Coordinates of C-alpha atoms and ligand atoms in Angstrom, one line a residue:
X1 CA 85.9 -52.4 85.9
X2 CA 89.1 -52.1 85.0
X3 CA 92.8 -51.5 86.5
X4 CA 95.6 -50.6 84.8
X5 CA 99.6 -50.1 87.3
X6 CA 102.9 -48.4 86.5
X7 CA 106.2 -47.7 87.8
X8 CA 109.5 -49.4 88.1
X9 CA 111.0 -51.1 91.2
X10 CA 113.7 -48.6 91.8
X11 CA 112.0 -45.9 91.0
X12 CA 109.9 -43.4 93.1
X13 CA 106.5 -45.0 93.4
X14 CA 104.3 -47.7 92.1
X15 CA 100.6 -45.8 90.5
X16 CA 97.2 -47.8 89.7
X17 CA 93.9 -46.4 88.6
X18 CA 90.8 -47.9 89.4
X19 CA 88.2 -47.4 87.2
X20 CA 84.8 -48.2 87.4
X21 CA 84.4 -49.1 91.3
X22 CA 81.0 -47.9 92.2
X23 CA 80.4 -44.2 94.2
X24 CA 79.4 -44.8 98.3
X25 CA 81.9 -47.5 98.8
X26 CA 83.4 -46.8 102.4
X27 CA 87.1 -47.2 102.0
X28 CA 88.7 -48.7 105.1
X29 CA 92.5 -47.3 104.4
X30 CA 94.0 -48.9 107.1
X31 CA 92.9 -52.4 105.7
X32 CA 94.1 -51.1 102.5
X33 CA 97.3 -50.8 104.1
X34 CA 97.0 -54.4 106.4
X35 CA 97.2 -56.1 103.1
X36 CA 100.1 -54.1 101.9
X37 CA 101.6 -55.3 105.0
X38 CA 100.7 -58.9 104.6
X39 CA 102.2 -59.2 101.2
X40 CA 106.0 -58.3 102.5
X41 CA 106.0 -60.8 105.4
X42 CA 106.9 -64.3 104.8
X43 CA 109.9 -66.1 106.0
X44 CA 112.2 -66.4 102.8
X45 CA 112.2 -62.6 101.6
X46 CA 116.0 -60.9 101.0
X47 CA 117.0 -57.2 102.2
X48 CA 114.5 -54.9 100.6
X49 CA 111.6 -55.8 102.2
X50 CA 113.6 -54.5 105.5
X51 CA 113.7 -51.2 103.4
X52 CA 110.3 -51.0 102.2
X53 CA 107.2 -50.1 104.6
X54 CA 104.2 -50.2 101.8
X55 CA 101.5 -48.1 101.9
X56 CA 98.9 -46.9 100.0
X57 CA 98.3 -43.2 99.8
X58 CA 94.9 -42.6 97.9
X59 CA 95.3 -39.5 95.2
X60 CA 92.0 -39.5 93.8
X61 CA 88.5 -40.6 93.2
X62 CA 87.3 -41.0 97.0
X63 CA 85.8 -38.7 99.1
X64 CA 85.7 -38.3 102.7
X65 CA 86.2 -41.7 103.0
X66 CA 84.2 -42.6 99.7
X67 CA 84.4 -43.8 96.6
X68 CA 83.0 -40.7 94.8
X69 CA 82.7 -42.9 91.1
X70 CA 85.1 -41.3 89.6
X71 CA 88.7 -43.2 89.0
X72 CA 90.6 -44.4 92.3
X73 CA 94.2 -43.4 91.7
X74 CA 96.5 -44.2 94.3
X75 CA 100.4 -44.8 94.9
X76 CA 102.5 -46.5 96.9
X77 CA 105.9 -45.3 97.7
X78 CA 109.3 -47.2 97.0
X79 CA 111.3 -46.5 99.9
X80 CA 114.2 -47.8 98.0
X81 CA 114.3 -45.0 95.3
X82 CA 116.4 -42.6 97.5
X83 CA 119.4 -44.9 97.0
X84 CA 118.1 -45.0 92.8
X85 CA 117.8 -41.3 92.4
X86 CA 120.7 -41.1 89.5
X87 CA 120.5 -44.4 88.3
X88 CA 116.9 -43.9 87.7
X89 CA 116.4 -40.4 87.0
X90 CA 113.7 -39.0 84.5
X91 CA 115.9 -36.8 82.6
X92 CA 119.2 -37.7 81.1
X93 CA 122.0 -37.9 83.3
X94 CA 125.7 -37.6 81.9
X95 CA 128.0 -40.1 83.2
X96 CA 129.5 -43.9 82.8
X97 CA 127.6 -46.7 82.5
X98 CA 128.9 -47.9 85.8
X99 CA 127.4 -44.6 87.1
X100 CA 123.8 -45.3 85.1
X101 CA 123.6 -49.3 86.6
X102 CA 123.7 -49.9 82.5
X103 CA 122.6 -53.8 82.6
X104 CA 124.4 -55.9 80.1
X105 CA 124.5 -59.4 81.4
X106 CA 120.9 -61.1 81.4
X107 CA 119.8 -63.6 84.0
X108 CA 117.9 -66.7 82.9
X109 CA 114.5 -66.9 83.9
X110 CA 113.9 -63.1 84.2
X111 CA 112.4 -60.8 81.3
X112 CA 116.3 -59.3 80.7
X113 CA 116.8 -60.9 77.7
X114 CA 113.3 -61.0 75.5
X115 CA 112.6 -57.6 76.7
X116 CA 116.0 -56.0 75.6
X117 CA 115.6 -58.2 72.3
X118 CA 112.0 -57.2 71.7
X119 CA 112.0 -53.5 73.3
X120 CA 115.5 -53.0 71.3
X121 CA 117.2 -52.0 74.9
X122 CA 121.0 -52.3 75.4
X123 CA 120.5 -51.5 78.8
X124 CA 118.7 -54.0 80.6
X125 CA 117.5 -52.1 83.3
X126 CA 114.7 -50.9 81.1
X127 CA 113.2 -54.0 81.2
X128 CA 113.6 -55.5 84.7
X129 CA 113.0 -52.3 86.5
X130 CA 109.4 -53.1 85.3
X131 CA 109.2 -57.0 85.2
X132 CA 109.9 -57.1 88.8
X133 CA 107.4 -58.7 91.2
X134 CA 107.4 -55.2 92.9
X135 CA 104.9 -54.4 91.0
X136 CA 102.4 -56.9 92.9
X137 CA 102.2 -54.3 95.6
X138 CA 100.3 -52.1 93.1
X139 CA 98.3 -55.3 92.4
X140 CA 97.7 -55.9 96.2
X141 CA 96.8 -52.3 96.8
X142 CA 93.9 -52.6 94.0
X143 CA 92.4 -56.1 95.1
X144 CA 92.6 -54.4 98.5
X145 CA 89.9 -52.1 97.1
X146 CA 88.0 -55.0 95.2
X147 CA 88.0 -57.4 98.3
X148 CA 86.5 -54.1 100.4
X149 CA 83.5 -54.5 97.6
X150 CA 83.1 -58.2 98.2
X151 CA 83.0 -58.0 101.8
X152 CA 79.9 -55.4 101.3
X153 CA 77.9 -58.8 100.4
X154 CA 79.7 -61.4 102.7
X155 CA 82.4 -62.8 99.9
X156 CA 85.3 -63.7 102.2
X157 CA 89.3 -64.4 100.4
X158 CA 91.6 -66.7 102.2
X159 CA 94.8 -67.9 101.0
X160 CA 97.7 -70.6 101.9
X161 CA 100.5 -72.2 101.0
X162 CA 100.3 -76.0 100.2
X163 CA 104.0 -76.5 99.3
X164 CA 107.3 -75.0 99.6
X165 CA 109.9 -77.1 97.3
X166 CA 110.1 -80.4 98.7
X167 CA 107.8 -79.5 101.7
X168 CA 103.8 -80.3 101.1
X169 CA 101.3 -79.3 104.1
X170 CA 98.5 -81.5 105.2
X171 CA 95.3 -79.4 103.9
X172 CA 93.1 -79.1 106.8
X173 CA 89.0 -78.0 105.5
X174 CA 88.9 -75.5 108.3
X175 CA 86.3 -72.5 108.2
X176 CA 87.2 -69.6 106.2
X177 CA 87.4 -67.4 109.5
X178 CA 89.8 -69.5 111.1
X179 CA 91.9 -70.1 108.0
X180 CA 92.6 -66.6 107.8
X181 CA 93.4 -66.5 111.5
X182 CA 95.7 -69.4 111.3
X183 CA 97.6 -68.6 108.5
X184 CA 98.3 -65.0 109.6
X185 CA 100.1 -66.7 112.4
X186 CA 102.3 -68.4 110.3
X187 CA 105.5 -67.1 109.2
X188 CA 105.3 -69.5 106.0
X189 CA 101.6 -69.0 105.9
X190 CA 100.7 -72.7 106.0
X191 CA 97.9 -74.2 108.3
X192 CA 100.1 -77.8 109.3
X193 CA 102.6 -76.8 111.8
X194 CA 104.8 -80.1 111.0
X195 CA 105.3 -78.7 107.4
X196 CA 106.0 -75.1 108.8
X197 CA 109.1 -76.3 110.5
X198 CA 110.1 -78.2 107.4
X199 CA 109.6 -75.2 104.9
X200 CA 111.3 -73.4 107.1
X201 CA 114.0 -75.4 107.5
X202 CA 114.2 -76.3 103.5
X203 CA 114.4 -72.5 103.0
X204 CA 117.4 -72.0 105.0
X205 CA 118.9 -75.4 103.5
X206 CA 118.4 -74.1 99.9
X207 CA 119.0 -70.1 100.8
X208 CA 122.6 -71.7 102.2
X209 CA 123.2 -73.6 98.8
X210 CA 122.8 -70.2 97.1
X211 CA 119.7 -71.7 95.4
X212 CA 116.0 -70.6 95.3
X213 CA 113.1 -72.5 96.2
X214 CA 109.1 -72.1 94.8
X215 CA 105.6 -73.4 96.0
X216 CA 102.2 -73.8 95.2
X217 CA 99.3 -71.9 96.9
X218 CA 95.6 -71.6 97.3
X219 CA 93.1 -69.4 97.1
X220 CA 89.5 -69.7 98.5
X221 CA 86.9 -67.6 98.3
X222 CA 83.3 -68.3 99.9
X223 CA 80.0 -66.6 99.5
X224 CA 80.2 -66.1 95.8
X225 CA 76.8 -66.1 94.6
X226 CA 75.5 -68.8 91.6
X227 CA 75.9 -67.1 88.0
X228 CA 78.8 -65.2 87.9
X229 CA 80.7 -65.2 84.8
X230 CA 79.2 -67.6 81.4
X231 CA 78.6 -70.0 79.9
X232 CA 78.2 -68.3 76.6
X233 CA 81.4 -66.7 75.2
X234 CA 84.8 -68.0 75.9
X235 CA 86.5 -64.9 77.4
X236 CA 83.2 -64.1 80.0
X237 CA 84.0 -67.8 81.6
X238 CA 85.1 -66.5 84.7
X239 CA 87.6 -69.7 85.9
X240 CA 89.0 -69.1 82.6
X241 CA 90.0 -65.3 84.1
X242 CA 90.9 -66.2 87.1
X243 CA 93.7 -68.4 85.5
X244 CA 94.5 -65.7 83.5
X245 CA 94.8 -63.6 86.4
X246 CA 96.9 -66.2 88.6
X247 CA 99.2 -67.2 85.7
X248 CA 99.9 -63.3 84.8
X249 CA 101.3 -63.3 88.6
X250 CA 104.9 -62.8 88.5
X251 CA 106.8 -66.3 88.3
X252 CA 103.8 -68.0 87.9
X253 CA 103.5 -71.1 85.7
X254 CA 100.3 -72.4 86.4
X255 CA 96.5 -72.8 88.2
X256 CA 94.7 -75.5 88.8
X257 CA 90.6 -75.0 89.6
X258 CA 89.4 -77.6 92.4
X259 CA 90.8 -81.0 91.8
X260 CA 92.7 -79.4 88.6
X261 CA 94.9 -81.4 86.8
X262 CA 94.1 -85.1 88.7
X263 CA 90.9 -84.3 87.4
X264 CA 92.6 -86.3 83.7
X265 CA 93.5 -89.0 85.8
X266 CA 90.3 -90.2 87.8
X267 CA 87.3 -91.2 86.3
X268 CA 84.0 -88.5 86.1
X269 CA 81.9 -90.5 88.5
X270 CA 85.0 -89.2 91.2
X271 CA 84.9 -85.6 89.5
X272 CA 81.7 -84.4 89.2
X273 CA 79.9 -82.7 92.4
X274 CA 76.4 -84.1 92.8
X275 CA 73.3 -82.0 93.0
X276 CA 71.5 -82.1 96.4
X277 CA 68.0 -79.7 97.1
X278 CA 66.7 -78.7 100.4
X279 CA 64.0 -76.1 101.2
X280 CA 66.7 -74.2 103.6
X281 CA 70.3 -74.8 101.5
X282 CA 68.5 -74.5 98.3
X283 CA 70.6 -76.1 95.4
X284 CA 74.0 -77.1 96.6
X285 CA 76.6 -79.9 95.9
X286 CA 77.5 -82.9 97.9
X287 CA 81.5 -82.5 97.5
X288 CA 83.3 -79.3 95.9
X289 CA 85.5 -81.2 93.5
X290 CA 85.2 -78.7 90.5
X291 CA 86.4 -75.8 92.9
X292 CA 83.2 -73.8 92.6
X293 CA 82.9 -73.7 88.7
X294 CA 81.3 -75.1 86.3
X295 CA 80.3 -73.9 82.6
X296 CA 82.6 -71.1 83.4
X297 CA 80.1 -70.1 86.0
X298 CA 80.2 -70.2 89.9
X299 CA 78.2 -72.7 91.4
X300 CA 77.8 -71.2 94.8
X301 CA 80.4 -73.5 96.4
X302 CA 83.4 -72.2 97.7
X303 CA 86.1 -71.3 94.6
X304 CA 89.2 -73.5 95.0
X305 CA 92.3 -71.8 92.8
X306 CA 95.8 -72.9 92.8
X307 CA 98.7 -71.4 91.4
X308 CA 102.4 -72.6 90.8
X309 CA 105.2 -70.4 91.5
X310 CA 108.7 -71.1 89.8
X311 CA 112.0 -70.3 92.4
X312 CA 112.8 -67.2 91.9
X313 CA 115.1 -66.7 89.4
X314 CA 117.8 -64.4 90.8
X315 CA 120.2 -67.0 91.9
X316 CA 123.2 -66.4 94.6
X317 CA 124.4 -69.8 92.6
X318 CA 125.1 -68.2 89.1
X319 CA 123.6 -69.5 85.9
X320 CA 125.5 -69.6 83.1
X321 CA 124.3 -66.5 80.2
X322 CA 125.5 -64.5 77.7
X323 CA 127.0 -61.1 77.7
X324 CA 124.6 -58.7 75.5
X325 CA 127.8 -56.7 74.8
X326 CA 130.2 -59.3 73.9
X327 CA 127.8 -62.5 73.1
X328 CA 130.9 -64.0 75.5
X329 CA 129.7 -66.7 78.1
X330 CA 129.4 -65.1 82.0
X331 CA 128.0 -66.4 84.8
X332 CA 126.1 -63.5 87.0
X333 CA 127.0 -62.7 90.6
X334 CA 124.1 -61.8 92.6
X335 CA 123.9 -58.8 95.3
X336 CA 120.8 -59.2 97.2
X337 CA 117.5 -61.4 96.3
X338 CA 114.7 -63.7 98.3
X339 CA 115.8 -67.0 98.1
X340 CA 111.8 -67.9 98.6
X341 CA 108.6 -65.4 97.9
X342 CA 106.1 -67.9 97.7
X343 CA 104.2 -66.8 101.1
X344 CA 103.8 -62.8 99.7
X345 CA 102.7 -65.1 96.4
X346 CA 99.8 -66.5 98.3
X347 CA 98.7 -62.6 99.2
X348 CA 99.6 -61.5 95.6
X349 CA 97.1 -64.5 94.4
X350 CA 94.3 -63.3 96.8
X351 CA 94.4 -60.0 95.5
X352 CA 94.2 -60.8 92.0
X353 CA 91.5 -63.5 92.4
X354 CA 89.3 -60.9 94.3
X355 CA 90.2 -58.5 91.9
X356 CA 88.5 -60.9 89.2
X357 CA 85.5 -62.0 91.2
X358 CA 85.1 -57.8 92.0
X359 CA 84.8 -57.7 88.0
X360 CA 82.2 -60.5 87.5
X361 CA 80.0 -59.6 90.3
X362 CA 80.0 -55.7 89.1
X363 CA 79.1 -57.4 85.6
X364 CA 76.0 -59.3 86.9
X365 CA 74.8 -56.0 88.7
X366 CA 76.4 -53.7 87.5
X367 CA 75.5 -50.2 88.8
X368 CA 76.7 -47.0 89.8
X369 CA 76.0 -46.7 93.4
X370 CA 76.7 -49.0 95.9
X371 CA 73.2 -49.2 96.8
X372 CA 72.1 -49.5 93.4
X373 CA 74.4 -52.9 93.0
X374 CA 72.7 -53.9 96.3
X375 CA 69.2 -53.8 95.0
X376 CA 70.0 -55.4 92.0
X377 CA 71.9 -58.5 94.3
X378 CA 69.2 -58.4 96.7
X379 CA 66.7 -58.9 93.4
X380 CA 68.5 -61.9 91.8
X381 CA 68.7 -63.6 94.8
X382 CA 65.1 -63.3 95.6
X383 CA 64.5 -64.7 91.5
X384 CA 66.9 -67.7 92.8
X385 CA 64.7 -68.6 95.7
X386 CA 61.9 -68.6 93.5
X387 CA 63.2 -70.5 90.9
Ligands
EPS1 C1 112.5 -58.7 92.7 C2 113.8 -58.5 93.3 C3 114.0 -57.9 94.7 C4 112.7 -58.2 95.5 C5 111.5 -57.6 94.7 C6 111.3 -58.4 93.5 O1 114.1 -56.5 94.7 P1 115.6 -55.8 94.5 O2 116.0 -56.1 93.1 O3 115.3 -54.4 94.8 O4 116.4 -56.5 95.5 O5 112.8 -57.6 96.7 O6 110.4 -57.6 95.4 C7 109.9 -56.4 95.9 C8 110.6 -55.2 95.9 C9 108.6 -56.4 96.5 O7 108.1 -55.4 97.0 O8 108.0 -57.5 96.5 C10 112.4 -59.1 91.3 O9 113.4 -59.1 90.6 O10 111.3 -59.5 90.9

């Protein structure tokens, strides 16, 4: 399968198209548009998600509530855009560059400045309109669609935040269920109530400082079966994907699978997950260290992915940069921005991991029809038990 988005943050509407979902998948729309939902909530977030009210409207390639097959195209409205409708118009417009928004002044830690160098733009705008992270809605409304194929064979995506700044949470090993209950009760999206008030309360002391804050997050996903992704060529090792996936996330700087990086400071007899074997459990592991992978390849425990997320760059404090115009020093002024997005991260991170794990299962049994993928699952599975 693959996925490709487009469309800029002030302009009319964010696009993706599906390709290569399987026909007779029932689409639940209003989950579609749950997620959506889920990804602009989070305490932290500036002005325009008060604006925005994201939904998905489905333009193609399902059916009467099918996937027919054929390519899922779908969009999701910028609310914003009637305030952009000059600045961002599709023909040429006469006028100032006051009038056009013309970008000249590029912030530090955005794509402003590599992009105008490398895309030869004088006007900015070109390239944040599309490096924004409003683009993740697209990306939400696609793994939307993925995680509606893995809950067809009982793989379940939770995510949560572990740290905000200064703030880290006491990870709690509750069941999936009530992890996605929990932290869909939680305006930072964290399971420990003590660190909630303390993010919380760091958000507003950092959003006051004109500063911006960032986080790590989780991802878990349970009922993966054994054998997706390889072993045998390095771009089909599936946790090398997934990082790919994670890291491609806007703001992102890096993931860790299971223990991740402590795993270079412990020794492999506190690493390595032993192998257990019981006529009912089959082949399983005594501890999930590895985070569900090994050789590239899922090992039937749960997957355990993290992701960094850098503050967000737009800063009420300015940053010193460089006018484009007159290579003189500046430092930027900022009109509106979230001082924290790392709990709509944690949904963005979902999204793409089930997007991934969608791939690698459609890979294994790959077919054209629901039903067809079924009866090749169903078949593997029965080849495990005898194995
Ligand atoms: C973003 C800047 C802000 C965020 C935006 C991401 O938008 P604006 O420039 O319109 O104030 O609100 O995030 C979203 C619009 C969203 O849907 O998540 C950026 O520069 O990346």
């Amino acid at each position: 399968m693959r996925y490709l988005t487009a469309g800029e943050t002030h302009g009319p509407q964010l696009t993706a198209i599906i390709e290569g979902m399987p026909s007779n998948l029932k689409i639940n729309f209003e989950e579609i548009n749950r997620e959506l939902q889920r990804r602009q909530k989070g305490y932290g977030r500036g002005r325009r998600m008060q604006i925005e009210k994201d939904s998905a409207n489905i333009v193609g390639g399902v059916r009467h509530g099918k996937s027919t097959g054929a390519p899922i195209a779908l969009i999701v409205e910028n609310k914003d855009w009637t305030h952009w409708t000059t600045v961002m118009n599709i023909e040429p417009i006469e006028g100032s560059d006051e009038e056009k928004r013309r970008v000249h002044r590029p912030r530090p830690g955005h794509a402003d400045l590599n992009g105008g160098l490398k895309y030869n733009h004088k006007d900015l705008r070109n390239v944040l309109e599309r490096s924004s992270a409003r683009e993740t809605a697209a990306r939400v409304a696609v793994g939307a669609v993925a995680k509606q194929l893995l809950t067809e064979f009982g793989i379940k995506v939770a995510g949560q935040v572990i740290r905000i700044g200064e703030v880290e949470a006491q990870v709690q090993n509750l069941p999936i269920d009530e992890l996605i209950k929990v932290t869909e009760e939680s305006p930072v999206r964290v399971v420990d109530k003590e660190a909630e008030a303390k993010m919380i309360a760091h958000i507003d002391q950092v959003k006051k400082e004109g500063d911006s804050i960032g986080g790590i997050v989780e991802c878990i996903v349970e009922g993966v079966p054994i054998g997706l992704g390889s072993h045998v060529q390095w771009d089909r090792k599936l946790d090398g994907r997934i990082a790919q996936a994670v890291v491609s996330i806007n703001a992102f700087k890096g993931c860790e699978i299971g223990i991740g990086f402590e795993a270079g400071s412990i020794r492999g007899s506190q690493v390595h997950d032993e192998i257990l074997y019981t006529p009912e459990k089959g082949y399983h592991r005594k501890t999930n260290r590895l985070g569900g992978f090994e050789g590239g390849m899922t090992n039937g425990q749960p997957i355990v992915v993290r992701g960094v997320m850098k503050p967000i760059p737009t800063l009420y404090k300015p940053l010193a940069s460089v006018d484009i115009d007159t290579k003189e020093p500046f430092t930027a002024q900022v009109e509106r921005s979230d001082s924290c997005a790392v709990p709509a991260a944690s949904v963005v991170m979902e999204h793409v991991v089930a997007w991934e794990l969608a791939c690698a299962l459609m890979e294994k049994f790959g077919g054209d029809s629901i039903d067809e993928v079924r009866n090749n699952i169903n078949n593997y599975l029965e080849q495990l038990e005898r194995y």
